[in-house]
Every structure is written in C-alpha cells, then in structure tokens.
C-alpha cells in the first residue's frame, strides 16, 4: 500500500512527546513490511535546512484567501529508506516551538498553521504524482485531512484514498474560536455538517473523528476508556457512535534505540542473562545526580512531562503529594527528570535541596532519560490517564519494574505483582490518590528488601516481553484495508 503519514511531529526531527516516536517507528515498521510509506511534517525553525534536499520548484497551497507559496524539502528517516517531506513556510513554521513557545503558551494561529499542513498534504501528492491509498493522520493538528477527503477532495484523484485518524491523546483537541473557520476554505455548512462545532467554537479533533474512515487509539484499554463520560473529554458520545470503526492498537517501542545491550547513551550494557552492566548504570546515575552511591538501596526513577495528566499532583503537590513522605519514611532513593508546569519544577528543585535521597533535574535530556531507565530499579508512572505510554515499556525492557496506576496502556502492558508466586512485571494501584501511590511504592520497597528472588523473576519476565512494532504494524495494515473498503462505499 501507499501510505502518507501527515503529522506535526516525527522523531528525530521534531518531537514533543510519544506521538513523535510513534509516527517514526510505525512508518519504519510498515516499510519493513513492504509498504511504500512517506511522512509529511512542517519544517520548524529548529530543523536545519542545510541537512535536507530541496524539492524542485515551489508549491502553491490554496487556503484562506490566497494561494500560499511554500517550499518542500526532503530527507529520509535515519536507518531506513522512508522519505520525509518538510513543508517550509516561514510565516507559520519559522518559530522555536512545535505548538507554542512553551507548554502553556501555544501559538494563537495554530489553526492556520496546521490547516496549511493538512491542505499541503494533497498538493504534495499531486506534485509527486503519487496518490496514496491511505492518509494516516495523528491527533488534532492533522485532523483536517479526513475532512478534506470527505469534502473538497471527494471527487478528485483522491477519490480512492481512505483516511485513518489515530488519537494519541484525547486530552488535546484543538479547540479554537470559530473566527478561524473561513481560513479552512470549507462551506459554513460544514461547521455543523462535518462536526467542527463544539460549544460555538471549532474542535478540530471532533471534526477528524467525524470524518475519518477508521479511527484508532494507541492501546485497547484506552479505546474503551475514551468511550466513557469520565475519560471521554466530552467526545465520549461521538466515540461511542463511531465505536465500530475504532480500534486500540498498542504502540511498540523503537527496539534499536531502546535496547540495554546496545544503548549508545549508557555507560555499560547489559542483557537479561547478565545484569552486571545495570549495576554500573545505577552507580553512574547516583553519581550523576548526587545521590549516595549504594547498590543495595532501591532506586525509583521518574521521567515525565510535568503536566496534570502524569499524576504530578499526587507525586509532588505541596502538602498533598506522596513523594516527600516516601523520601522521609522509606529507605529508598529517587531520580527525577522532567519539565513542564512551573510549580512542579520549583517543587522538584526544593525537594532536591531538602532530601539527600531525592535528586531531580529540570529539562529535556535524552541521555539522562536513558540512564534513569537503565540505572533505576523501579519506575514510577501514576498517570491520571495514559493512552499508551512509552516509558513503562522502556522500563520493562530495561528490567526496571514499573509502579503504575491501572489505566490505559499501563493496564495493557504491566502485569501486577503476585507476592505468593512472584508472578507479574510491576506494581499497580486502582485509585489515583497520594495514599495509594505511597502504599504501592511501599509494597515495591518491601519486595525489594524481602523478596529479592521475586524481583529477579519479574525482571526476567519484563525484559523478555516483546514490544516491537512488527505486531502493531500488521494490525494497522488490517485497519487500512478496512478503511479502504469504507472509502469505496462512501464515494460509490
Ligand atoms: P507522553 O507522550 O504523554 O509524554 P510517553 O510515555 O508516551 O508520554 O512518552 C514520553 C516520551 O518522552 C518518552 O520517550 C520519554 O522518554 C520522553 N520524555 C519525557 N520527558 C522527558 C525529559 N524531560 N527528558 C527526556 N525525555 C523525556
């Protein structure tokens, strides 16, 4: 099949979270299965033009009141032959961020920025004389692509092109004032007809969910949770309506980048047969962060965006969160890496001063993220909701047992510890409260000091589980076939 991924992020060029990892890994896995898969993303300012090839000639994109004159650059995903196209348009992408200059300051013209990208997807295919069977789009930024396929491009050379929309995180829907709507070049009738309308504003994801031939989310449990009022972010009704076309396909991980036997960021390598390198990583992690060097103390790692979704209130909330109590009362160490909400960054700095057994770093640091995954014994991930989650899978692969809230992809990937048999791969709790988190960290600590043979057993099981993309990619292929059949009946 010919597949075009249209996305706001793709590793290693642009990434703000798991979406960037998923798009790249899925594209590579599909290509290994023999599909002709290509990616389109914007050329943000931080992607150096000099490292890219320029496609000859400009490309006009008709949107808003004019034809925007853009340029397209080309490269390939590293270690693959998957082409990546970069849409170059200084006015919209010549900035330092993907969605905004910081997490709480998104660009006010994001509807225009991503509408241009969505419209450009069609122009690019025309320019390349390459009409895909599938346009696979990701989250709200590219949700206009399925809408265009259903409206402006219904009877064009894209008449046999089907759309698949993957929801990586329902919490972000692209809601904007309706004043932006005319820019999309759609009839005002489509404001209601295509499902944009949301409390008298535009909801891009809602329109994408309404229009796409097939929908997916990134884990089976999350695909069920988003159909409930408590996790549906006001779109549960629409998702229930589309539930026949909605599937949950678990993300894989990039097993080349995240492999403890070859990981280029690690000071020592290890495998399930010989964990001595993991002990070296633990010592280096302790030294790096200024924790006392001690192989015997259980070390808990955290790598996260510091946003409410990740359970930061339950971990760090002043006078509320569990971690200060854990550090004060238990013989453990904590290694934290994150960036995001300012109050939480401040709290992590304060806790690093207050406790000798708690050390945090603020910022985005790929190397330290790998070192924390490898050097820790346990990984804490109490997400309020988790569409899939990558970090717990990295942890499992690195023999670092996750402590998680039983939700979404965490529920699908971690098996709870049974202290009678030593079965399981991690420690789970059902209610997201500081007390439950505290007790579950206590439970893991108890197992560490009293059931080391269970820890060894769990590590073995965790490290030998298959999280490669091959399985997911073949599930996506089946979904593409379904979408194609639906498109056929849609256009008649
Ligand atoms: P989400 O996409 O919701 O942030 P995931 O667990 O799916 O959560 O993916 C997070 C990705 O971002 C992982 O690859 C993780 O290692 C990385 N990450 C998050 N915060 C940081 C950070 N501060 N430094 C380095 N990597 C980070």
Coordinates of C-alpha atoms and ligand atoms in Angstrom, one line a residue:
X1 CA 0.0 0.0 0.0
X2 CA 1.0 3.6 -0.5
X3 CA 0.7 5.4 2.8
X4 CA 1.2 9.1 3.6
X5 CA 1.6 9.9 7.3
X6 CA 0.7 13.6 7.9
X7 CA 1.9 14.7 11.3
X8 CA 3.0 17.6 13.4
X9 CA 5.9 15.6 14.9
X10 CA 8.3 12.8 13.7
X11 CA 11.5 11.8 15.5
X12 CA 14.3 12.7 15.2
X13 CA 13.3 15.9 13.5
X14 CA 10.5 17.2 15.8
X15 CA 9.2 15.7 19.0
X16 CA 7.3 16.9 22.0
X17 CA 6.1 13.6 23.3
X18 CA 5.2 10.0 22.5
X19 CA 3.5 11.0 19.2
X20 CA 6.8 11.8 17.5
X21 CA 8.2 8.5 18.5
X22 CA 5.2 6.5 17.4
X23 CA 4.9 8.1 13.9
X24 CA 8.5 7.3 13.1
X25 CA 8.6 3.8 14.4
X26 CA 5.3 2.9 12.8
X27 CA 6.5 4.2 9.5
X28 CA 9.7 2.2 9.6
X29 CA 7.8 -1.0 10.6
X30 CA 5.3 -0.5 7.8
X31 CA 8.2 0.0 5.4
X32 CA 9.8 -3.2 6.6
X33 CA 6.5 -5.0 5.8
X34 CA 7.0 -3.8 2.2
X35 CA 4.6 -0.8 2.1
X36 CA 5.5 2.5 0.4
X37 CA 5.2 4.8 3.3
X38 CA 6.2 8.5 3.5
X39 CA 5.9 11.3 6.1
X40 CA 5.0 15.0 5.8
X41 CA 5.8 17.4 8.7
X42 CA 6.4 21.1 8.9
X43 CA 9.9 22.4 8.6
X44 CA 10.1 24.1 12.0
X45 CA 12.9 26.6 12.5
X46 CA 15.0 24.2 14.5
X47 CA 15.2 21.7 11.6
X48 CA 18.3 22.8 9.8
X49 CA 17.6 23.3 6.1
X50 CA 21.2 22.6 5.2
X51 CA 20.8 18.9 6.1
X52 CA 17.8 18.5 3.7
X53 CA 17.4 18.2 0.0
X54 CA 15.2 20.7 -1.7
X55 CA 12.4 19.5 -4.0
X56 CA 12.5 21.5 -7.2
X57 CA 10.1 24.4 -7.6
X58 CA 7.7 25.9 -5.1
X59 CA 4.3 24.5 -4.2
X60 CA 1.1 26.6 -4.0
X61 CA -1.3 25.7 -1.3
X62 CA -4.8 27.2 -1.7
X63 CA -6.2 28.0 1.7
X64 CA -7.5 31.1 3.4
X65 CA -8.0 33.9 1.0
X66 CA -4.8 33.2 -1.1
X67 CA -2.6 30.6 -2.6
X68 CA 0.3 30.3 -0.1
X69 CA 3.6 29.8 -1.8
X70 CA 5.6 27.1 0.1
X71 CA 8.8 25.1 -0.4
X72 CA 9.3 21.4 0.2
X73 CA 12.4 19.8 1.5
X74 CA 13.2 16.1 1.6
X75 CA 15.2 13.7 3.7
X76 CA 14.8 10.1 5.0
X77 CA 14.3 8.6 8.4
X78 CA 17.6 7.6 9.8
X79 CA 18.5 3.9 9.2
X80 CA 15.6 3.5 6.7
X81 CA 14.5 4.5 3.2
X82 CA 11.3 6.2 4.4
X83 CA 11.1 9.6 2.7
X84 CA 10.2 12.5 5.0
X85 CA 8.9 15.7 3.4
X86 CA 9.2 19.0 5.2
X87 CA 6.8 21.8 4.4
X88 CA 8.6 25.1 4.5
X89 CA 6.7 28.3 5.2
X90 CA 8.5 30.9 7.3
X91 CA 5.4 32.8 8.4
X92 CA 3.9 29.7 10.2
X93 CA 6.8 27.4 11.0
X94 CA 9.8 29.8 11.4
X95 CA 9.5 29.6 15.2
X96 CA 11.2 27.9 18.0
X97 CA 8.3 25.6 19.1
X98 CA 6.0 23.0 17.6
X99 CA 2.8 24.1 19.2
X100 CA 4.0 27.1 21.1
X101 CA 7.0 28.8 22.7
X102 CA 6.2 26.9 25.9
X103 CA 3.6 24.3 27.1
X104 CA 1.2 27.0 28.4
X105 CA 1.8 29.5 25.6
X106 CA 0.6 27.9 22.4
X107 CA 0.6 29.9 19.1
X108 CA -2.7 31.6 18.5
X109 CA -2.6 30.9 14.8
X110 CA -2.3 27.1 15.2
X111 CA -5.5 26.5 13.3
X112 CA -3.9 28.3 10.3
X113 CA -0.5 26.6 10.8
X114 CA -1.9 23.1 10.8
X115 CA -4.7 23.8 8.2
X116 CA -1.9 24.8 5.8
X117 CA -0.1 21.5 6.6
X118 CA -3.3 19.5 6.0
X119 CA -4.1 21.1 2.7
X120 CA -0.4 20.9 1.6
X121 CA -0.6 17.1 2.0
X122 CA -2.8 16.9 -1.1
X123 CA -0.7 19.4 -3.0
X124 CA 2.5 17.5 -2.2
X125 CA 1.0 14.2 -3.5
X126 CA 0.0 16.0 -6.7
X127 CA 3.4 17.4 -7.1
X128 CA 5.0 14.0 -6.6
X129 CA 2.4 12.4 -8.8
X130 CA 2.0 9.9 -6.1
X131 CA -1.6 9.3 -4.8
X132 CA -1.6 7.3 -1.6
X133 CA -4.1 4.6 -0.8
X134 CA -4.1 5.8 2.8
X135 CA -3.7 9.1 4.5
X136 CA -2.9 8.4 8.1
X137 CA -3.2 11.4 10.4
X138 CA -2.4 11.9 14.0
X139 CA -4.3 13.9 16.6
X140 CA -5.9 17.3 16.1
X141 CA -3.2 19.1 14.1
X142 CA -3.8 17.0 11.0
X143 CA -7.5 16.2 11.6
X144 CA -8.5 18.4 8.7
X145 CA -7.1 15.9 6.2
X146 CA -10.0 13.4 6.6
X147 CA -12.4 16.4 6.4
X148 CA -10.9 17.5 3.1
X149 CA -11.0 13.9 1.8
X150 CA -14.8 13.9 2.5
X151 CA -15.4 17.3 1.1
X152 CA -13.1 19.2 -1.3
X153 CA -11.2 16.0 -2.4
X154 CA -14.1 13.6 -2.6
X155 CA -14.3 13.6 -6.3
X156 CA -10.7 14.3 -7.3
X157 CA -7.8 12.0 -7.9
X158 CA -8.0 11.2 -4.1
X159 CA -11.4 9.6 -4.6
X160 CA -10.0 6.2 -3.7
X161 CA -7.8 7.4 -0.9
X162 CA -9.0 6.5 2.6
X163 CA -8.3 8.1 5.9
X164 CA -7.2 6.8 9.3
X165 CA -7.0 9.0 12.3
X166 CA -5.0 7.9 15.3
X167 CA -5.9 9.5 18.6
X168 CA -2.7 9.6 20.7
X169 CA -4.2 11.8 23.4
X170 CA -7.9 12.8 23.6
X171 CA -7.0 15.5 26.1
X172 CA -5.8 17.8 23.3
X173 CA -8.5 18.5 20.8
X174 CA -7.5 21.7 19.0
X175 CA -10.4 24.0 20.2
X176 CA -10.3 27.5 18.7
X177 CA -12.7 30.4 18.2
X178 CA -14.9 29.9 15.1
X179 CA -13.4 33.1 13.6
X180 CA -10.7 30.8 12.2
X181 CA -13.1 28.7 10.3
X182 CA -13.2 30.6 7.0
X183 CA -9.4 30.0 6.6
X184 CA -10.1 26.3 6.1
X185 CA -11.9 27.1 2.8
X186 CA -14.9 25.0 3.7
X187 CA -18.5 25.9 3.4
X188 CA -20.0 27.2 6.6
X189 CA -22.5 24.3 6.4
X190 CA -19.5 22.1 7.2
X191 CA -19.1 23.8 10.6
X192 CA -22.0 21.7 11.8
X193 CA -22.1 19.1 8.9
X194 CA -18.5 18.0 9.4
X195 CA -18.7 18.1 13.2
X196 CA -16.4 21.1 13.9
X197 CA -19.0 22.7 16.2
X198 CA -18.2 22.5 19.9
X199 CA -19.8 25.0 22.3
X200 CA -19.9 27.5 19.5
X201 CA -16.1 27.0 18.8
X202 CA -14.1 24.9 16.4
X203 CA -13.0 21.5 17.6
X204 CA -10.6 20.1 15.1
X205 CA -10.3 16.6 16.6
X206 CA -14.1 16.3 16.7
X207 CA -14.2 17.0 13.0
X208 CA -11.5 14.5 12.4
X209 CA -13.3 11.8 14.4
X210 CA -16.5 12.5 12.5
X211 CA -14.8 12.4 9.0
X212 CA -12.1 9.7 9.2
X213 CA -12.9 6.3 7.6
X214 CA -11.3 4.5 10.5
X215 CA -10.1 5.5 14.0
X216 CA -7.6 4.1 16.3
X217 CA -6.1 4.8 19.7
X218 CA -2.8 3.6 21.0
X219 CA -4.0 0.9 23.4
X220 CA -7.0 -1.4 23.7
X221 CA -7.9 -0.2 27.2
X222 CA -7.7 3.4 26.3
X223 CA -10.0 2.8 23.3
X224 CA -12.7 1.6 25.7
X225 CA -12.0 4.3 28.4
X226 CA -12.5 7.2 25.9
X227 CA -16.0 6.0 25.3
X228 CA -16.9 6.7 28.9
X229 CA -18.0 10.1 30.3
X230 CA -15.2 10.1 32.8
X231 CA -12.4 9.8 30.2
X232 CA -14.2 10.9 27.1
X233 CA -13.3 14.7 27.4
X234 CA -16.8 15.5 26.1
X235 CA -16.4 13.4 23.0
X236 CA -17.4 10.0 24.5
X237 CA -20.9 10.2 22.9
X238 CA -19.4 10.7 19.4
X239 CA -16.8 8.0 20.1
X240 CA -19.5 5.6 21.1
X241 CA -21.3 6.4 17.9
X242 CA -18.2 5.5 16.0
X243 CA -17.1 2.6 18.1
X244 CA -17.5 0.1 15.3
X245 CA -14.7 1.8 13.4
X246 CA -12.5 2.4 16.4
X247 CA -9.8 0.0 17.4
X248 CA -7.0 0.1 20.0
X249 CA -3.5 -0.9 18.7
X250 CA -0.8 -0.8 21.3
X251 CA 2.3 1.2 20.3
X252 CA 5.5 -0.7 20.1
X253 CA 8.9 0.9 21.1
X254 CA 11.9 1.5 19.0
X255 CA 13.9 -1.5 20.0
X256 CA 17.0 -0.3 18.3
X257 CA 17.2 3.0 20.3
X258 CA 15.8 1.4 23.5
X259 CA 18.0 -1.7 23.8
X260 CA 20.1 -2.2 27.0
X261 CA 22.5 -4.3 25.1
X262 CA 23.5 -1.5 22.6
X263 CA 22.1 1.8 24.0
X264 CA 24.6 4.4 23.0
X265 CA 23.7 6.6 25.9
X266 CA 24.6 4.1 28.6
X267 CA 28.0 3.8 30.4
X268 CA 27.6 0.0 30.4
X269 CA 25.5 -2.5 28.6
X270 CA 23.5 -5.5 29.9
X271 CA 21.1 -8.2 29.0
X272 CA 18.6 -10.5 30.7
X273 CA 21.4 -13.1 31.0
X274 CA 23.9 -10.7 32.7
X275 CA 22.7 -7.7 34.6
X276 CA 26.1 -6.6 35.9
X277 CA 26.0 -3.6 33.5
X278 CA 22.7 -2.5 35.1
X279 CA 24.5 -2.2 38.4
X280 CA 27.2 0.1 36.7
X281 CA 24.4 2.2 35.3
X282 CA 22.9 2.5 38.8
X283 CA 26.2 3.8 40.2
X284 CA 26.7 6.2 37.4
X285 CA 23.2 7.5 37.8
X286 CA 23.7 8.0 41.5
X287 CA 27.0 9.9 40.9
X288 CA 25.4 12.0 38.1
X289 CA 22.6 13.2 40.2
X290 CA 24.5 13.4 43.5
X291 CA 22.7 10.6 45.3
X292 CA 24.8 8.5 47.7
X293 CA 26.5 5.6 45.9
X294 CA 24.8 2.5 47.2
X295 CA 24.0 -0.6 45.2
X296 CA 21.7 -2.0 47.9
X297 CA 19.1 0.8 48.2
X298 CA 16.1 0.6 45.8
X299 CA 16.3 3.4 43.3
X300 CA 13.0 4.8 41.9
X301 CA 13.1 6.7 38.6
X302 CA 10.7 9.2 37.0
X303 CA 11.0 10.7 33.5
X304 CA 8.0 12.7 32.5
X305 CA 6.4 15.8 31.2
X306 CA 5.3 17.7 34.3
X307 CA 1.6 18.0 33.5
X308 CA -1.5 17.1 35.4
X309 CA -2.1 14.0 33.2
X310 CA 1.0 12.4 34.6
X311 CA -0.2 12.4 38.2
X312 CA 2.2 15.2 39.3
X313 CA -0.2 16.5 42.0
X314 CA -0.3 13.0 43.6
X315 CA 3.5 12.8 43.4
X316 CA 4.7 16.4 44.1
X317 CA 1.7 18.5 45.2
X318 CA 2.9 20.6 48.1
X319 CA 1.3 19.3 51.3
X320 CA -0.5 16.6 49.3
X321 CA 1.8 14.5 47.1
X322 CA 3.2 11.2 48.3
X323 CA 6.9 11.5 47.3
X324 CA 8.1 13.8 50.2
X325 CA 6.6 11.2 52.7
X326 CA 8.2 8.4 50.8
X327 CA 11.6 10.0 50.9
X328 CA 11.2 10.8 54.6
X329 CA 9.9 7.4 55.7
X330 CA 11.4 4.8 53.4
X331 CA 14.9 3.6 52.8
X332 CA 14.8 4.4 49.1
X333 CA 16.3 6.8 46.5
X334 CA 14.5 8.9 43.8
X335 CA 15.9 10.1 40.5
X336 CA 13.6 12.5 38.7
X337 CA 13.8 14.1 35.2
X338 CA 11.0 16.3 33.9
X339 CA 9.9 19.7 32.6
X340 CA 6.6 21.4 32.4
X341 CA 4.4 23.1 35.0
X342 CA 6.4 25.7 36.8
X343 CA 5.1 25.0 40.3
X344 CA 6.2 21.4 39.9
X345 CA 9.6 22.3 38.6
X346 CA 10.0 24.5 41.6
X347 CA 8.9 21.8 43.9
X348 CA 11.3 19.3 42.4
X349 CA 14.2 21.7 43.0
X350 CA 13.0 22.3 46.6
X351 CA 12.8 18.5 47.3
X352 CA 16.3 18.0 45.8
X353 CA 17.6 20.5 48.4
X354 CA 15.5 19.0 51.3
X355 CA 16.3 15.3 50.9
X356 CA 19.6 13.6 50.4
X357 CA 17.7 10.7 48.8
X358 CA 15.8 12.8 46.2
X359 CA 17.5 14.3 43.3
X360 CA 15.8 15.9 40.3
X361 CA 16.8 17.6 37.1
X362 CA 14.6 20.0 35.2
X363 CA 14.8 20.0 31.4
X364 CA 14.6 17.7 28.5
X365 CA 17.6 15.4 28.4
X366 CA 17.6 12.3 26.2
X367 CA 20.8 10.9 27.7
X368 CA 19.7 11.2 31.3
X369 CA 16.3 9.7 30.4
X370 CA 18.1 6.6 29.1
X371 CA 20.3 6.5 32.2
X372 CA 17.4 6.7 34.5
X373 CA 15.6 3.9 32.7
X374 CA 18.7 1.7 32.9
X375 CA 20.0 2.7 36.3
X376 CA 16.8 2.6 38.3
X377 CA 15.3 -0.5 40.0
X378 CA 11.7 0.8 39.7
X379 CA 9.9 3.4 37.5
X380 CA 7.0 5.5 38.9
X381 CA 4.2 6.4 36.4
X382 CA 1.0 7.3 38.2
X383 CA -0.7 8.8 35.1
X384 CA -4.3 10.0 35.6
X385 CA -4.9 8.6 32.1
X386 CA -2.4 7.1 29.7
X387 CA -3.3 6.5 26.0
X388 CA -0.4 4.1 25.7
X389 CA 2.7 5.3 27.5
X390 CA 6.2 4.6 26.3
X391 CA 8.2 5.0 29.4
X392 CA 6.7 1.9 31.2
X393 CA 7.6 -0.2 28.2
X394 CA 11.2 1.2 28.1
X395 CA 11.3 0.4 31.8
X396 CA 10.2 -3.2 31.3
X397 CA 12.8 -3.7 28.6
X398 CA 15.5 -2.3 30.9
X399 CA 14.5 -4.6 33.8
X400 CA 13.2 -1.6 35.8
X401 CA 9.9 -2.6 37.3
X402 CA 7.0 0.0 36.8
X403 CA 4.9 1.2 39.6
X404 CA 1.7 2.4 37.8
X405 CA -1.9 3.5 38.0
X406 CA -4.1 0.8 36.4
X407 CA -5.3 2.8 33.4
X408 CA -5.0 2.9 29.6
X409 CA -1.8 1.5 28.1
X410 CA -0.4 1.0 31.6
X411 CA -3.1 -1.6 32.3
X412 CA -2.3 -3.3 28.9
X413 CA 1.4 -3.6 29.4
X414 CA 2.2 -4.1 33.1
X415 CA 1.1 -7.2 35.0
X416 CA 0.5 -6.8 38.6
X417 CA 2.9 -8.5 41.1
X418 CA 1.6 -11.5 43.0
X419 CA 3.5 -11.9 46.2
X420 CA 2.6 -15.5 46.6
X421 CA 4.2 -16.7 43.4
X422 CA 6.4 -13.8 42.2
X423 CA 4.4 -13.5 39.0
X424 CA 4.0 -10.2 37.3
X425 CA 6.1 -7.4 35.9
X426 CA 5.2 -4.4 38.1
X427 CA 3.1 -2.9 40.9
X428 CA -0.3 -1.4 40.2
X429 CA -2.9 0.6 42.1
X430 CA -6.5 1.3 41.1
X431 CA -7.3 4.7 42.7
X432 CA -5.1 7.6 41.8
X433 CA -4.6 9.0 45.3
X434 CA -1.3 10.0 47.1
X435 CA -2.1 7.3 49.7
X436 CA -2.4 4.5 47.1
X437 CA 0.8 5.7 45.4
X438 CA 2.6 5.8 48.8
X439 CA 1.4 2.3 49.7
X440 CA 2.3 0.9 46.3
X441 CA 5.9 2.3 46.4
X442 CA 6.0 0.8 49.9
X443 CA 4.9 -2.5 48.5
X444 CA 7.7 -2.4 45.9
X445 CA 10.2 -1.4 48.5
X446 CA 9.1 -4.3 50.7
X447 CA 9.5 -6.8 47.8
X448 CA 13.0 -5.3 47.2
X449 CA 14.2 -5.9 50.7
X450 CA 12.3 -9.2 51.4
X451 CA 11.6 -11.0 48.1
X452 CA 14.7 -10.3 46.0
X453 CA 14.1 -13.6 44.2
X454 CA 10.7 -12.3 43.1
X455 CA 12.3 -9.1 41.8
X456 CA 14.7 -11.3 39.7
X457 CA 11.8 -13.3 38.4
X458 CA 9.8 -10.2 37.5
X459 CA 12.9 -8.6 35.8
X460 CA 13.3 -11.7 33.6
X461 CA 9.7 -11.7 32.6
X462 CA 9.7 -7.9 31.9
X463 CA 12.9 -8.0 29.8
X464 CA 11.8 -10.9 27.6
X465 CA 8.4 -9.4 26.6
X466 CA 8.1 -8.4 23.0
X467 CA 7.3 -4.7 22.5
X468 CA 8.4 -4.5 18.9
X469 CA 6.4 -2.6 16.3
X470 CA 6.1 -5.5 13.9
X471 CA 2.9 -6.8 15.5
X472 CA 1.3 -3.3 15.7
X473 CA 2.2 -2.6 12.1
X474 CA 0.3 -5.6 10.8
X475 CA -2.7 -4.6 12.9
X476 CA -2.5 -1.2 11.2
X477 CA -2.4 -2.8 7.8
X478 CA -5.6 -4.6 8.6
X479 CA -7.2 -1.3 9.7
X480 CA -6.0 0.3 6.4
X481 CA -7.8 -2.4 4.4
X482 CA -11.0 -1.7 6.4
X483 CA -10.7 2.0 5.7
X484 CA -10.2 1.4 2.0
X485 CA -13.4 -0.7 1.9
X486 CA -15.3 2.1 3.7
X487 CA -14.0 4.7 1.3
X488 CA -15.2 2.7 -1.6
X489 CA -18.7 2.6 -0.3
X490 CA -18.5 6.3 0.7
X491 CA -17.7 7.6 -2.8
X492 CA -19.8 5.0 -4.6
Ligands
LIG1 P1 3.8 11.4 26.6 O1 3.9 11.2 25.2 O2 2.4 11.6 27.2 O3 4.7 12.5 27.2 P2 5.0 8.8 26.8 O4 5.4 8.0 27.9 O5 4.2 8.1 25.8 O6 4.3 10.1 27.4 O7 6.3 9.3 26.0 C1 7.2 10.2 26.6 C2 8.4 10.3 25.8 O8 9.1 11.5 26.1 C3 9.4 9.2 26.2 O9 10.2 8.9 25.1 C4 10.2 9.8 27.3 O10 11.5 9.2 27.5 C5 10.3 11.2 26.8 N1 10.5 12.3 27.8 C6 9.5 12.9 28.5 N2 10.1 13.8 29.3 C7 11.4 13.8 29.1 C8 12.5 14.6 29.6 N3 12.3 15.5 30.4 N4 13.7 14.3 29.1 C9 13.9 13.4 28.1 N5 12.9 12.6 27.6 C10 11.7 12.8 28.1

